[in-house]
Amino acid sequence: MNKQTHGVIKGIISNLVTIEPDGPVIQNEMCFIDTGKEKLLGEVIKVNANTVSVQVYDSTRGLTVGTKVEFTGSMLEIQLGPGILSKRYDGLQNDLEKFEGTFLKRGEQSHPLETESEWNFTPLMKTGDIVNASDWLGQVEENGLPHKIMAPFNLVGSWKIKTIVSAGTYKLSDTIATLENETGKTIDAGMINKWPAKIPLKFFSEKLRPFKLLETGVRTIDSLHPMLEGGTGFIPGPFGAGKTVLQHALAKQATADVVVVAACGERANEVVEIFKEFPELIDPKTGRKLMERTVIIANTSNMPVAAREASVYTAMTICEYYRNMGLKVLLLADSTSRWAQALREMSNRLEELPGPDAFPMDLPAVISNFYSRAGYVQLNNKKFGSITFIGTVSPAGGNFKEPVTESTKKAARCFYALSQRRADSKRYPAVDPIDSYSKYLEYPEFKKQMAENISGNWIEYALEMKNFMLRAKESFDQINILGDDGVPVEFHVQFWKGELLDFVILQQDAFDDIDQMTPVERQLYMNEKILSICNTDFQFEKFSEVRPFFRKLINICKQMNYAEFNSEPYKEL
Amino acid sequence: MEITPFQKRITHIDYITKATCTLKASGIKNEELAIVDGRLAQVVKMKGDDVTLQIFSGTEGIASNSEVIFLGESPSIQVSEKMRGRFFNAFGKPIDGWPEIEGTKTEIGGPSVNPVRRLQPNQPIFTGIAGIDLNNTLLGGQKIPFFADPDQPYNEVMASVALKANADKIILGGMGLSNDDFLYFKNAFSQAGVSDKIIAFINTTGDPPVERLLIPDSALTTAEYFAFQKNENVLVLLTDMTLYADALSIVSNRMDQIPSKDSMPGSLYSDLARLYEKAVQFPEGGSITIIAVTTINQGDITHAIPDNTGYITEGQLFLRKDSDTGKVIIDPFRSLSRLKQLVIGKKTREDHPQVMNACIRLYADAAEAKTKMDNGFDLSDYDKRTLKFAKQYTLQLLAIDVQLEMNAMLDIAWKLLSANFKVEEVGIKEEFIKKYWKQTHGAEVSI
């Protein structure tokens, strides 16, 4: 390692400082600005001859030109090890719980893990075994999940296990194995690994096309626009259309081993809602507290903008780490627009020439690059793991033709468009059945998987339902143009078939204990039932007979949604 | 701000724009205050020895040899119990003719609350207005704006909400307030006999626009003192945040920053969030609730100011004049209180969520029927009933001049539903129908 680089502040505008360094600096290297009282963390975002631009992850109030800066020689690194689950971090992986006081203090940092905690370690390898970076040396149990302890990520080539501890209880900071390479060099492996957040952690042999349904219990997603394990999707919508409620539903209900929720620039009270709600909720599958499988990255909108930019990378790196254990991970980010806005803010300060809507020119590349870190992978040991990523987008003015929505549309495979119209008439979730799509419906491997496990008709039903919705919309438009009696009665029937599907399948009460989550078997039953009604030819004399009939029908079916599946009242309905 | 012998004095200014000036100085702190020819200014940019100051009252008449005194500190105000009933300008100086107050000097725009230390808002704030209490229940610790065209009576509605709400302190931050509105607030508060609960920071249309930038910070720093130090429930009224954002764009424009959408600075979201996120429920009991006004142009919420605001605040309240009844209402479609789910049906009567939703859904049907009518089509019996319902709903509940208690709102809603619809048309859970459905229409109770 070279002599540590130091520098001196030469200029300040808001959270961007320019520094003159006395040695080499790395792009994205972290540095500490030493005010004498505090050490403020910053990240190099531009190197220009002998001037380095640094975004400071804290308020720069009171900083002066001439302040000393220490460069750390490393990028923003995430600490990976047992004890991450159920933590509440900020965008830089500080454990928020460890900060004392009601207000966040400038320059304060806290260790993301409990170095003194003890873990019951079981070796998966023995002395003499050959290991490569990230191979599973052993495992500990973390909140009911097998947490793999991996060989150091920075290993180059193959190493031999010289010693490994036997099964027993060890401290997080203990050495659990000593590795040796051909040249006789040895290295101690512990339970903690470090990894730079902005670099994908790619210790897998192959990335496959997603093929397994990720059950969410949200009917409009599972039944109409399915999300798959290892898939990507995004939810754009104007404010008030229900992005956050939908994301919370996914976080609570989706069948994942680990859920990471990244609140980047989110409203603090919504973050508090997750903090409050999750610890109380029980995961029906494991009987454990939901919070035990959840990690929350909370960077509320008033926390420093630079940390907001970092938060999605911190979250993704944690996801990649758990995927590497062969687990099924779900990452939810709310909202990626605010992340993009953070990029815009910094690019603006750097006086870069702006792209569309003043976003940086490389925004589409940054977004697609980030989405590409999700996926269903085969690990080096032939096991499988996945990261499903669903981000929300807050398009300015609810306009889907703005740069963040457009760039994300190219990167994500599922599009859950929230519509103002649906939200206005309280048709929640406001996912527009016609504009939204899931590319996975076209995947033959998904079709095969569904046929083997749930139903051979699942995809057919999805397409059929979408088709009914489309015809209903067309009929509705015709009725609006020509009037109730200006169209054949059949148009009214078409319209009401759509309404039936809408009210019974698409709309779901996220605040009702039973209706909020519909298991796949129940969805299948309802889809078949409703589609069989839709496929029935009804004979009405007059258009005025159609509405009362369907209203009544909708009411009956809606009561079914509120009733326990296969319960007595349910069967009666 | 005091001037002492040890402060840096400089008498040469290199550049002067409409809002900023730049000069050579060293050892200057970012965001520190300075006095330029007697006017308050703040450091906004430093590059080597070049220091750029934003002069709050504008640069008209500033000479290149004006005296510049650096004060070595960030903007702060004196906070104390003595602020009760007082009116201040943007710099915290009294404008009510009374002497300056003594208190603890507190920097404005302080740090944010650790999210894990926040308590989830849990207490409803009742206003007596059904468009708010019934459809968009507010909570202590919430932040919410009125989105209104300039011709809407937003200040009146906000004052009436403030007077009804059970707050220990009401802090008014007026930015670019017309003198008439300023006097209106003053009178409304004194007539209601709550003058000693009020603290106001006022910048009127006659004051320089850049001074507005200090108003919300001063108001919120004061709010934090009462909510955090004294455990009080504080209601902060900010009007008009659009003028605040305009002032931001003036400064960023003068600093030659690349403008973002609608000529607003790229940092608009962060700038607004820093203020709105001061809304909080502290675990010790104190809270800060922010009700703001964002004026918009012809209902256009796609403009950067309302758009960014909407993504930060916990909902929005839309004021709209209903053409059928001539009443000003809180628009049930576009208004939203994101936190209402935490209390409705829990701290309010059990039937609240379902009744509220049913009414709004039927009101939406009425809107469609109206379109049909406007297009000259025949209306069905159902259409006619929805229209009748919508009118009654507007007059008896939505109009902002109707004052009701929460349960009375629910009872009226049930009455209107049963008078106009059949049970199966309202889509409400059976258990509530059994309990609350009034048989005014001879409608069958069975489903």
mmCIF file of C-alpha atoms in Angstrom, chain B residues 67 101 107 137 262 320 350 372 387 402 423 426 434 443 446-447:
data_model
loop_
_atom_site.group_PDB
_atom_site.id
_atom_site.type_symbol
_atom_site.label_atom_id
_atom_site.label_comp_id
_atom_site.label_asym_id
_atom_site.label_seq_id
_atom_site.Cartn_x
_atom_site.Cartn_y
_atom_site.Cartn_z
ATOM 1 C CA GLU B 67 -18.066 47.016 3.769
ATOM 2 C CA ILE B 101 -37.020 38.588 23.097
ATOM 3 C CA GLU B 107 -29.094 27.503 14.703
ATOM 4 C CA THR B 137 -58.146 12.231 8.305
ATOM 5 C CA ASP B 262 -39.463 24.214 -14.751
ATOM 6 C CA ARG B 320 -62.108 23.048 -5.594
ATOM 7 C CA GLU B 350 -65.265 0.913 12.944
ATOM 8 C CA LYS B 372 -72.978 11.302 -19.826
ATOM 9 C CA LEU B 387 -76.337 12.528 -9.160
ATOM 10 C CA VAL B 402 -70.178 22.574 7.158
ATOM 11 C CA VAL B 423 -77.525 -2.519 -0.209
ATOM 12 C CA VAL B 426 -72.789 0.303 -1.963
ATOM 13 C CA LYS B 434 -76.442 -5.054 9.534
ATOM 14 C CA ALA B 443 -84.182 -1.583 1.029
ATOM 15 C CA SER B 446 -80.262 -9.305 3.385
ATOM 16 C CA ILE B 447 -77.676 -9.672 0.673
#
